[in-house]
Short mmCIF file of C-alpha atoms and ligand atoms in Angstrom, two decimals:
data_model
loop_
_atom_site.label_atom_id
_atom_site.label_comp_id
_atom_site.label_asym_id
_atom_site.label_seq_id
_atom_site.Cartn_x
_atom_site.Cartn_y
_atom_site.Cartn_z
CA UNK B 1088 -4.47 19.52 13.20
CA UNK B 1089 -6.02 18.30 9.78
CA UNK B 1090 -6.08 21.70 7.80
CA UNK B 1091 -3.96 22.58 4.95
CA UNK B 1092 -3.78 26.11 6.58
CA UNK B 1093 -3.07 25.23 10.47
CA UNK B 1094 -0.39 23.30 9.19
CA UNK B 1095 1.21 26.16 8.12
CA UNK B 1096 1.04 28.16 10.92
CA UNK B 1097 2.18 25.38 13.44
CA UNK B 1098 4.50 22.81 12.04
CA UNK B 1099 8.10 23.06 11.75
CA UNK B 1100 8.33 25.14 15.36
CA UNK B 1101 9.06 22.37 17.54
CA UNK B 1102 12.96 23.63 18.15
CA UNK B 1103 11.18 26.85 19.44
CA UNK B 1104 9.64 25.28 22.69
CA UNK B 1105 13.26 25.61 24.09
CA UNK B 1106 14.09 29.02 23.47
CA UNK B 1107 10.36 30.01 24.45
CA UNK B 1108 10.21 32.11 20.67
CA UNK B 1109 7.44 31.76 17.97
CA UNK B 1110 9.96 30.49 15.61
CA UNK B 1111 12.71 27.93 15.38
CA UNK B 1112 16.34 29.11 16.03
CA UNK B 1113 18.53 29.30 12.80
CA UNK B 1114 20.78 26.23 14.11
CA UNK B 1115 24.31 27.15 11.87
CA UNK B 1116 26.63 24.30 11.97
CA UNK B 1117 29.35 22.46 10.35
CA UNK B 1118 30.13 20.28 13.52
CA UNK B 1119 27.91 18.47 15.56
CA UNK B 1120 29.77 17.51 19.61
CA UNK B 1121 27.98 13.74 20.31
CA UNK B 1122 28.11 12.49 24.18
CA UNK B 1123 30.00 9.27 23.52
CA UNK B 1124 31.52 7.25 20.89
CA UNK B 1125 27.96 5.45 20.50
CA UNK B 1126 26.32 8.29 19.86
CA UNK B 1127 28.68 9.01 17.50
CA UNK B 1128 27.96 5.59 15.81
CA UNK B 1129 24.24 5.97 16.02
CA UNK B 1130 23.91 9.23 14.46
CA UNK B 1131 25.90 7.40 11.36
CA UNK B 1132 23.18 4.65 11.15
CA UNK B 1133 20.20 7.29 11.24
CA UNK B 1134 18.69 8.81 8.28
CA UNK B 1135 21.04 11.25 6.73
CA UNK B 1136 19.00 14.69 6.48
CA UNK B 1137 16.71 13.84 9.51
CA UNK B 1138 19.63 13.65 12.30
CA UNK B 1139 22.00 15.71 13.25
CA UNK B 1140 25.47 14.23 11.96
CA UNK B 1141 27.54 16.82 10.48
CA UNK B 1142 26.45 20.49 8.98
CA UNK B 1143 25.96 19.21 5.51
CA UNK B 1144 23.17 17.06 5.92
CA UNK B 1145 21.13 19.86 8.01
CA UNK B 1146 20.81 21.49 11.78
CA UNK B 1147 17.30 21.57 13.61
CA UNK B 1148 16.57 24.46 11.52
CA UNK B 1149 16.74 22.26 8.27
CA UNK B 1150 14.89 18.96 9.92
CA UNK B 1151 11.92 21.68 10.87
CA UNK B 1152 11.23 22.68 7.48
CA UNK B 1153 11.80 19.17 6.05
CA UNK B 1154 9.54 17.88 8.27
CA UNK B 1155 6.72 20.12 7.86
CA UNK B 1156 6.91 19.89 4.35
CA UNK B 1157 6.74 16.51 4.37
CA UNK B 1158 3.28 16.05 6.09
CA UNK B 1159 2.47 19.23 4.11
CA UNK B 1160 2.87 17.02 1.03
CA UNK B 1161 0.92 14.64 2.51
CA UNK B 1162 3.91 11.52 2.50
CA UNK B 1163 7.52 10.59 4.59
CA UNK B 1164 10.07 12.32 3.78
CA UNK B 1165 11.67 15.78 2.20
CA UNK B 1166 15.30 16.54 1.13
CA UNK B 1167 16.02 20.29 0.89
CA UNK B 1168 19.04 21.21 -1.30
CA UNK B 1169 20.31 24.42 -2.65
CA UNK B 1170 17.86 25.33 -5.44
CA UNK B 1171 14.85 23.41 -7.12
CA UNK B 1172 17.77 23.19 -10.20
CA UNK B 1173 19.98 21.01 -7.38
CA UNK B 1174 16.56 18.92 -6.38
CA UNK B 1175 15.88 18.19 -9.94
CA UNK B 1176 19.36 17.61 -11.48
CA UNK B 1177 19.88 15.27 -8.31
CA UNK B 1178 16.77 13.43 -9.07
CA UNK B 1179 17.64 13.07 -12.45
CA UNK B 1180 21.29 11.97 -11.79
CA UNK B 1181 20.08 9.25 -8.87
CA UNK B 1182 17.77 7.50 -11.53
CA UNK B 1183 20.65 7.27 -14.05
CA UNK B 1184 22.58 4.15 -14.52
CA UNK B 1185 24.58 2.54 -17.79
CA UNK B 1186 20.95 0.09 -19.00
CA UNK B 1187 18.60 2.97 -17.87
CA UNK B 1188 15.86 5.07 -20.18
CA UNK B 1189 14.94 8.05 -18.35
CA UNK B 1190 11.77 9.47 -19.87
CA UNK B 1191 11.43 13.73 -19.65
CA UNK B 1192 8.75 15.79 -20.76
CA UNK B 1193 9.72 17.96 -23.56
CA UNK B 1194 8.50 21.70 -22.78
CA UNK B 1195 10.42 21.55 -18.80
CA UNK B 1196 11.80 24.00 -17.25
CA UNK B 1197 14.74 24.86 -19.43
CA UNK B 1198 17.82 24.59 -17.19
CA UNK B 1199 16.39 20.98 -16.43
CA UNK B 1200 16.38 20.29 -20.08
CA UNK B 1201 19.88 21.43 -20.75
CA UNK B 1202 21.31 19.33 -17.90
CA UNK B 1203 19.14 16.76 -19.37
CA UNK B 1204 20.53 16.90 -22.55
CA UNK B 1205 23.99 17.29 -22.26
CA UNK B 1206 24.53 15.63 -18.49
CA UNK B 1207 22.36 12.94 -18.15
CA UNK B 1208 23.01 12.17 -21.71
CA UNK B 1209 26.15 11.12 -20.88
CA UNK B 1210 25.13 8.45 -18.09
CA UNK B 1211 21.94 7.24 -19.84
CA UNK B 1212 19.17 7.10 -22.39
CA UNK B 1213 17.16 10.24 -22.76
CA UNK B 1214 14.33 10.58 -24.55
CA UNK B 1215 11.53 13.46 -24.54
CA UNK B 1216 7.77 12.91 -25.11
CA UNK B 1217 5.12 15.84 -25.11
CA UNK B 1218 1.81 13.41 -24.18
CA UNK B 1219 0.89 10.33 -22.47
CA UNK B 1220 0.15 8.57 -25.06
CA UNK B 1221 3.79 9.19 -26.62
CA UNK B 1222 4.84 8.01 -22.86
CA UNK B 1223 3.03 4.74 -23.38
CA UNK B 1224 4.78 3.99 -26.45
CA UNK B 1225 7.76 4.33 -24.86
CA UNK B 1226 7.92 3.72 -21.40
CA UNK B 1227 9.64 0.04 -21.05
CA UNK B 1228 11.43 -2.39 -17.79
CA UNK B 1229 14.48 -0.61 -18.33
CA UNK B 1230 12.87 2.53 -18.00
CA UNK B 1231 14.27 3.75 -14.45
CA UNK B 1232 12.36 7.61 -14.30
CA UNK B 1233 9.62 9.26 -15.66
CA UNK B 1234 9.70 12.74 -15.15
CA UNK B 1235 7.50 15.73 -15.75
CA UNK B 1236 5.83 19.23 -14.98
CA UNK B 1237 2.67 20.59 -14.55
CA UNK B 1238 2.31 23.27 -16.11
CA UNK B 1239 4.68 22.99 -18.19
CA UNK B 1240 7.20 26.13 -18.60
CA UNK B 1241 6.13 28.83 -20.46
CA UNK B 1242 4.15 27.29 -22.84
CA UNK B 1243 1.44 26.28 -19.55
CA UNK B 1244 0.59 23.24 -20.88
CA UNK B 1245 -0.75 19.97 -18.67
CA UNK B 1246 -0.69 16.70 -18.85
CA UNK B 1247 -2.87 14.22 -17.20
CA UNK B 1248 -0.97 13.60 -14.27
CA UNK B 1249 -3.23 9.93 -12.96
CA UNK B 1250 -2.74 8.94 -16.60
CA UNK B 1251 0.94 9.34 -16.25
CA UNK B 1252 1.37 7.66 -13.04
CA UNK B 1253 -0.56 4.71 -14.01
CA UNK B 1254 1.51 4.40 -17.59
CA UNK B 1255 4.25 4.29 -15.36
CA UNK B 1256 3.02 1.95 -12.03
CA UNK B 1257 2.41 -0.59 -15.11
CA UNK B 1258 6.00 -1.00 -15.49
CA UNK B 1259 6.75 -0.09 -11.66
CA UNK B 1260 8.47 3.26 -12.94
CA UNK B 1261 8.52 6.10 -10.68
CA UNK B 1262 7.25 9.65 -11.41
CA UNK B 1263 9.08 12.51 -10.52
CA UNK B 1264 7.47 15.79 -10.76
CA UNK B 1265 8.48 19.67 -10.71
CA UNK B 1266 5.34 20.52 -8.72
CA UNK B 1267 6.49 24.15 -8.44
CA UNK B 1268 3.44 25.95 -9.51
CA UNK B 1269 0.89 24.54 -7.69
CA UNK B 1270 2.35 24.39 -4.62
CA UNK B 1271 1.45 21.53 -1.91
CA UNK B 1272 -1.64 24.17 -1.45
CA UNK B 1273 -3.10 23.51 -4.53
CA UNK B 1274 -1.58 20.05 -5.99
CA UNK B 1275 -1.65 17.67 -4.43
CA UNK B 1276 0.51 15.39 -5.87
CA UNK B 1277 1.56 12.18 -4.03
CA UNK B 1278 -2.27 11.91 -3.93
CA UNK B 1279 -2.21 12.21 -8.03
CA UNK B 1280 0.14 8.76 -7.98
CA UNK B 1281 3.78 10.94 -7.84
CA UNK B 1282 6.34 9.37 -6.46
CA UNK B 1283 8.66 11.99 -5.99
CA UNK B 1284 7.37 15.67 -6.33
CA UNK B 1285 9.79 18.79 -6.56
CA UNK B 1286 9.47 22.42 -5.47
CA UNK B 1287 12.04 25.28 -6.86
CA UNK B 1288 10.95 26.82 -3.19
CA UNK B 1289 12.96 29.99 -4.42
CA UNK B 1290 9.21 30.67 -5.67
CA UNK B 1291 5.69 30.86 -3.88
CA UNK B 1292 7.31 28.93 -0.46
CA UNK B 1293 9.92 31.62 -0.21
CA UNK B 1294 7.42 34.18 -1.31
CA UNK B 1295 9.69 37.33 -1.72
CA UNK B 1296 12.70 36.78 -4.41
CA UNK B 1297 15.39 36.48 -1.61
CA UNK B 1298 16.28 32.58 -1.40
CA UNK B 1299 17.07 29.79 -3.51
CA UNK B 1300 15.72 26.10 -2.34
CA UNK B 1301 14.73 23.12 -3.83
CA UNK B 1302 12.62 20.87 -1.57
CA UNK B 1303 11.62 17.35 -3.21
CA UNK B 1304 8.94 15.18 -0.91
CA UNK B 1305 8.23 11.07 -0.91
CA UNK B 1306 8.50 8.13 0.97
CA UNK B 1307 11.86 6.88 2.19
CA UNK B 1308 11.82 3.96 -0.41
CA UNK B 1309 10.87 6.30 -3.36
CA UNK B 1310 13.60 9.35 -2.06
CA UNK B 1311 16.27 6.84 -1.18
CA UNK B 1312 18.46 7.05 -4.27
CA UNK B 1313 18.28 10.79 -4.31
CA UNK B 1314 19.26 10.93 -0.78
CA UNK B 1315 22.00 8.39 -1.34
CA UNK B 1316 23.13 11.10 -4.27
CA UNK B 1317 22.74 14.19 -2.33
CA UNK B 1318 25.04 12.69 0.52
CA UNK B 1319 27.30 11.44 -1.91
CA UNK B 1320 27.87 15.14 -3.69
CA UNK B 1321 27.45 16.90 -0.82
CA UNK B 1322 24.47 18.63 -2.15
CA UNK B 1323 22.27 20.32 0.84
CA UNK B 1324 20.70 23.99 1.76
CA UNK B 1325 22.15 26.29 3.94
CA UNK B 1326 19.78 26.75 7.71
CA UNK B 1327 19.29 30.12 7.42
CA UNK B 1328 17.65 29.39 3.72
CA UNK B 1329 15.56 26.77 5.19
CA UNK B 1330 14.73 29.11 8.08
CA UNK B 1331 13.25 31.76 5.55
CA UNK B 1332 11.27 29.09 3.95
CA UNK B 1333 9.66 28.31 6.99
CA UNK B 1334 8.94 31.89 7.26
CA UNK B 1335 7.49 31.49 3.98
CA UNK B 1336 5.12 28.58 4.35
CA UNK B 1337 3.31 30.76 7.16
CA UNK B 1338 1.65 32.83 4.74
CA UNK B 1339 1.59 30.89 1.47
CA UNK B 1340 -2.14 30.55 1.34
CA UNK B 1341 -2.72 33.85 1.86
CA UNK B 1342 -0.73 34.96 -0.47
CA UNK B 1343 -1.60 32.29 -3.00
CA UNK B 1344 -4.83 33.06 -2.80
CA UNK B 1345 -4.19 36.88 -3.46
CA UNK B 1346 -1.46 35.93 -6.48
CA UNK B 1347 -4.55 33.88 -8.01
CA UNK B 1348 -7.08 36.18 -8.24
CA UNK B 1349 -5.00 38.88 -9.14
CA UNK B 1350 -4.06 36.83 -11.95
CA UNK B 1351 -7.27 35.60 -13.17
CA UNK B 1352 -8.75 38.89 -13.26
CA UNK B 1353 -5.65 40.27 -15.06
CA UNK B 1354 -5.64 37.14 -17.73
CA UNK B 1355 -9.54 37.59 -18.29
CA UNK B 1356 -9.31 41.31 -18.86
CA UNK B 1357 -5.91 40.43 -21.14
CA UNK B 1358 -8.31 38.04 -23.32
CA UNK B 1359 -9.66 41.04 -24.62
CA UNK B 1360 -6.97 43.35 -25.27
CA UNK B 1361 -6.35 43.44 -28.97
CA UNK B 1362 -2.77 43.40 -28.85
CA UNK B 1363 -3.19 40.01 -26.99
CA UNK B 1364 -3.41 36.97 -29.20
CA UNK B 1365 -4.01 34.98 -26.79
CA UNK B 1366 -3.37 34.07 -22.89
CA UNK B 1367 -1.84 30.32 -21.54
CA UNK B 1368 -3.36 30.30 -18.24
CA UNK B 1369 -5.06 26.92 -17.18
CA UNK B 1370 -7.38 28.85 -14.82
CA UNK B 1371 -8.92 30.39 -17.50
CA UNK B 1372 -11.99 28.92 -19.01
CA UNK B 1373 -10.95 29.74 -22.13
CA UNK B 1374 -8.17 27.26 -21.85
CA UNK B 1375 -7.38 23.97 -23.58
CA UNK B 1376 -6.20 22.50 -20.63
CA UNK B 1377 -8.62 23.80 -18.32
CA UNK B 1378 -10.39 20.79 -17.31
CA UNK B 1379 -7.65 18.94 -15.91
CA UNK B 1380 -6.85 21.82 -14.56
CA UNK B 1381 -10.35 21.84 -12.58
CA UNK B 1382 -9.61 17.88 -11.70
CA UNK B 1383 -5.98 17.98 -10.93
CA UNK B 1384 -5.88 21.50 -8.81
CA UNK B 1385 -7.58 23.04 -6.34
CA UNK B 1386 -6.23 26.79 -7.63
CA UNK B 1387 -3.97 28.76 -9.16
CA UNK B 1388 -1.11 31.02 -8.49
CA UNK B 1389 0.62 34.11 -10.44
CA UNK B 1390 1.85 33.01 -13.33
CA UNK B 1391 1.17 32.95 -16.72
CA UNK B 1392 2.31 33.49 -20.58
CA UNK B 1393 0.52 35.87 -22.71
CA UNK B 1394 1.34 35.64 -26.79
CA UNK B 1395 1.04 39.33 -28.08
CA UNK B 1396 -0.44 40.02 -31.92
CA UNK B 1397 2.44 39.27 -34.42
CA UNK B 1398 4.91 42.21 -33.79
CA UNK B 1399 8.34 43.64 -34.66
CA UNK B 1400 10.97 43.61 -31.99
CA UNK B 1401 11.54 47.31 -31.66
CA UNK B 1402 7.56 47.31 -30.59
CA UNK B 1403 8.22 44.20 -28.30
CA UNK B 1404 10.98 45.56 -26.56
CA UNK B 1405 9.02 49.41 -25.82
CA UNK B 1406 6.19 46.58 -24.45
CA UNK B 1407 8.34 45.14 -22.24
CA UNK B 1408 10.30 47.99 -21.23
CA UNK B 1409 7.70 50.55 -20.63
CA UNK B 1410 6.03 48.29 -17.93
CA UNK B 1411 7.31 50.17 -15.08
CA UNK B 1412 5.22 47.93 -11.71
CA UNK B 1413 6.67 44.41 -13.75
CA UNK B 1414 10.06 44.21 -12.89
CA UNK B 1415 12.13 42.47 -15.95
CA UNK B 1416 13.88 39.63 -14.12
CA UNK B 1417 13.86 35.97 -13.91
CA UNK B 1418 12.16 33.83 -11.37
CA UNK B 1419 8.56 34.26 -10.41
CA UNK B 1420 6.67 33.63 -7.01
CA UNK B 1421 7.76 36.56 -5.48
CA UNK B 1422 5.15 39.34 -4.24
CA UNK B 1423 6.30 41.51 -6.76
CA UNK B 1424 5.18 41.29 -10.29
CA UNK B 1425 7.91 40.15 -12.89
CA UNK B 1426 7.68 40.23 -16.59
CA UNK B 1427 10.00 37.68 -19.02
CA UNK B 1428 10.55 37.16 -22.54
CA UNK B 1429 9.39 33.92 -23.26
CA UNK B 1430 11.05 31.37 -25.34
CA UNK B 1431 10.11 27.68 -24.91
CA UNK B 1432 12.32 25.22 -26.37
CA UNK B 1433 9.07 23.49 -27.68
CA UNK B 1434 6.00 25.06 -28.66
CA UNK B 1435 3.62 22.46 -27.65
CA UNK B 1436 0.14 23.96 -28.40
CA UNK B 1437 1.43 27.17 -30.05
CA UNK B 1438 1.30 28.03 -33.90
CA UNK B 1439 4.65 28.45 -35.34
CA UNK B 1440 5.99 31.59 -34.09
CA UNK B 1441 7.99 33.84 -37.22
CA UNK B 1442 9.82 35.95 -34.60
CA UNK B 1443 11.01 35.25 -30.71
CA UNK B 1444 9.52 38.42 -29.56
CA UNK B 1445 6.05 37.44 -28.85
CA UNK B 1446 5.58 35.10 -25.89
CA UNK B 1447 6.07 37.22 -22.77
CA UNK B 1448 5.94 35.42 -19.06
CA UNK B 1449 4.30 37.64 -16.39
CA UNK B 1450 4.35 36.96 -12.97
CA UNK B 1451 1.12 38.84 -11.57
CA UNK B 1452 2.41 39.74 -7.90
CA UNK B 1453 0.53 41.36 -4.74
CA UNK B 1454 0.63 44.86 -6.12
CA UNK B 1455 -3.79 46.31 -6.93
CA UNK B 1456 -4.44 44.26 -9.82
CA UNK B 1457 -5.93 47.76 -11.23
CA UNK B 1458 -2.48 48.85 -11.17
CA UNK B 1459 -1.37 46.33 -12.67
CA UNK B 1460 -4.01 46.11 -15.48
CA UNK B 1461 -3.34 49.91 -15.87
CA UNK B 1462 0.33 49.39 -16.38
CA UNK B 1463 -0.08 46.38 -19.02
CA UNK B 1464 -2.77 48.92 -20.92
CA UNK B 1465 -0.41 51.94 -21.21
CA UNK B 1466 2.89 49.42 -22.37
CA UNK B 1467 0.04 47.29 -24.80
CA UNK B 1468 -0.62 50.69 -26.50
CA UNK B 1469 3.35 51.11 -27.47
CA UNK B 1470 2.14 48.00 -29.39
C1 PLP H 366 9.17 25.39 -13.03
C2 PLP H 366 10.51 25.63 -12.42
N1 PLP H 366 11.13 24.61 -11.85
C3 PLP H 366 12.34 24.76 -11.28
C4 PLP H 366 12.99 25.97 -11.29
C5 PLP H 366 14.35 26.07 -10.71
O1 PLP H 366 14.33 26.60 -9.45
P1 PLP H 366 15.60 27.39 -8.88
O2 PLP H 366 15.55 28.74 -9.51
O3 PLP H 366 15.36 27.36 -7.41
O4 PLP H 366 16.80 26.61 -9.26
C6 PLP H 366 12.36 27.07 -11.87
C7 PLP H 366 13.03 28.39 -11.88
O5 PLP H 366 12.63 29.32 -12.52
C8 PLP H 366 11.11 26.90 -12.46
O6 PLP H 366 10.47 27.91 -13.07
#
């Protein structure tokens, strides 16, 4: 079973060969009953998250889905905690120590930035760099974490993630990496030279805007401080999430594959709407980063920004509010399409913008993209 895609139909259903089902029983617990005292005791010595022990670190249910995301990712070992927020801020927070520089992309996810900035602020040095080059300058032997995302929110920008990681294995620095957009279908990162790559699996894995999980894959040796932290704050995902994310990894490829081409089409056709300055999509041919897109992906999903003509807000908000098939939430991944106001803390790539109202994030979902491009024409003309 070498496949990407017969992976995903058959791991993480060993627990099912007992109850003679497809799927894995949702194992609830808080208490675990051991045979004897030495059970007891071994179960204490074994890998927290892997073996049963007590509810916190995970049932069956939870070791299924860890495990199958694990050889998913291609590496040891995955730690599954309550949103891909929990798997970063716990990443973060192992790494940080009185001496220690931890080094964080600028243009992150946002929520990661803020509990960079005032948390992890308060336990170590913090300093944010936009390229690798900027990351060379600074990256030093007290330097404990590197730690960055491809794309980057909202603004879609990439960095080149093999540069990175070798900036970084010169001063034996681990890379941590919100790996969220591509997927383990379509980046492959441990084989990129990350050491510890993170997945908000409230997205693509859980595929239909009803979970929140954070899933963060390595070897033992690279996850063990982040383990040691999740155990020590008591920081884990409820079976029943990690039951639905199994569910989800059966038809992620399939789905990918639909959210991509959906989008692409959508972004190409939105490269020549008037109204549309421009579209941040590294898919797109068109776009700066496109190349390492090419070398560091092997596809795309849903997502994108668009940056609409210069515009007042009153014609911004009929835009966004006449959509009526993009649903105006947060969160993407889903399979329905999702549209966001966009404002990245930095602008990396983007001209000066004179008013907040014209990035917009859509998520392109698994609705006709005809539809879709039919809906974004009629709310483009309130423009
Ligand atoms: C790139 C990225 N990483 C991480 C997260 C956080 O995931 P969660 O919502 O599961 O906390 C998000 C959420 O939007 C995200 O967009």
């Amino acid at each position: 079973m070498t496949r990407f895609d017969t992976k995903l139909a058959h791991l993480g259903r060993a627990s099912a060969d007992d109850v003679r089902t497809v799927n894995p029983p949702v194992t609830r617990a808080s208490t675990i009953l051991f045979d004897s005292l030495e059970h007891l005791r071994q179960a204490r010595n074994e890998v927290p998250f892997e073996t049963p022990r007590y509810g916190i670190y995970g049932t069956s249910t939870t070791f299924e889905l860890q495990t199958a995301m694990a050889e998913l990712c291609a590496t040891e070992s995955c730690i599954a905690t309550a949103s891909g927020l929990a798997a970063i801020a716990a990443t973060l927070s192992a790494h940080a120590h009185p001496d220690a520089r931890i080094l964080i992309q600028g243009d992150i996810y946002e929520p990661a930035r803020i509990f960079a900035e005032q948390e992890l602020r308060e336990r170590c040095e913090v300093v944010f760099f936009e390229t690798a080059e900027e990351l060379a300058a600074l990256v030093d032997d007290h330097t404990s974490l590197v730690f960055i995302e491809v794309p980057t929110s909202l603004t879609m920008r990439l960095i080149d993630v093999r540069a990175v990681a070798d900036i970084a294995a010169r001063h034996a620095v681990p890379v941590a990496c919100d790996s969220t957009w591509g997927t383990p279908r379509y980046f492959d990162a441990h084989a990129l030279g990350i050491d510890i790559s993170i997945h908000a699996a409230t997205k693509y894995i859980g595929g239909h805007s009803d979970l929140m999980l954070g899933l963060t894959t390595g070897t033992y040796d690279a996850l063990a401080s982040t383990r040691e932290w999740c155990v020590r704050y008591g920081s884990t995902a409820a079976p029943d999430v990690c039951w639905l994310g199994l569910r989800g990894l059966r038809t992620l490829s399939v789905r990918l594959e639909r959210h991509g081409e959906s989008a692409l089409q959508v972004a190409t056709w939105l490269e020549q709407q008037p109204a549309v300055e421009r579209v941040l999509y590294p898919a797109l041919p068109s776009d700066p980063d496109h190349e390492l897109w090419r070398n560091q992906f092997s596809g795309a999903p849903g997502l994108l920004t668009i940056e609409l003509r210069r515009c007042d807000e009153a014609a911004y908000a009929r835009f966004v509010e006449s959509l009526s098939l993009f649903g105006l939430g947060a969160s993407w991944g889903g399979f329905e399409s999702l549209v966001l106001p966009a404002v990245p803390h930095v602008r990396r790539g983007l001209d000066p913008q004179p008013d907040d109202g014209r990035l917009v994030r859509l998520h392109i979902g698994l609705e006709d993209p005809d539809d879709l491009m039919a809906d974004l024409a009629g709310a483009l003309e309130q423009l």
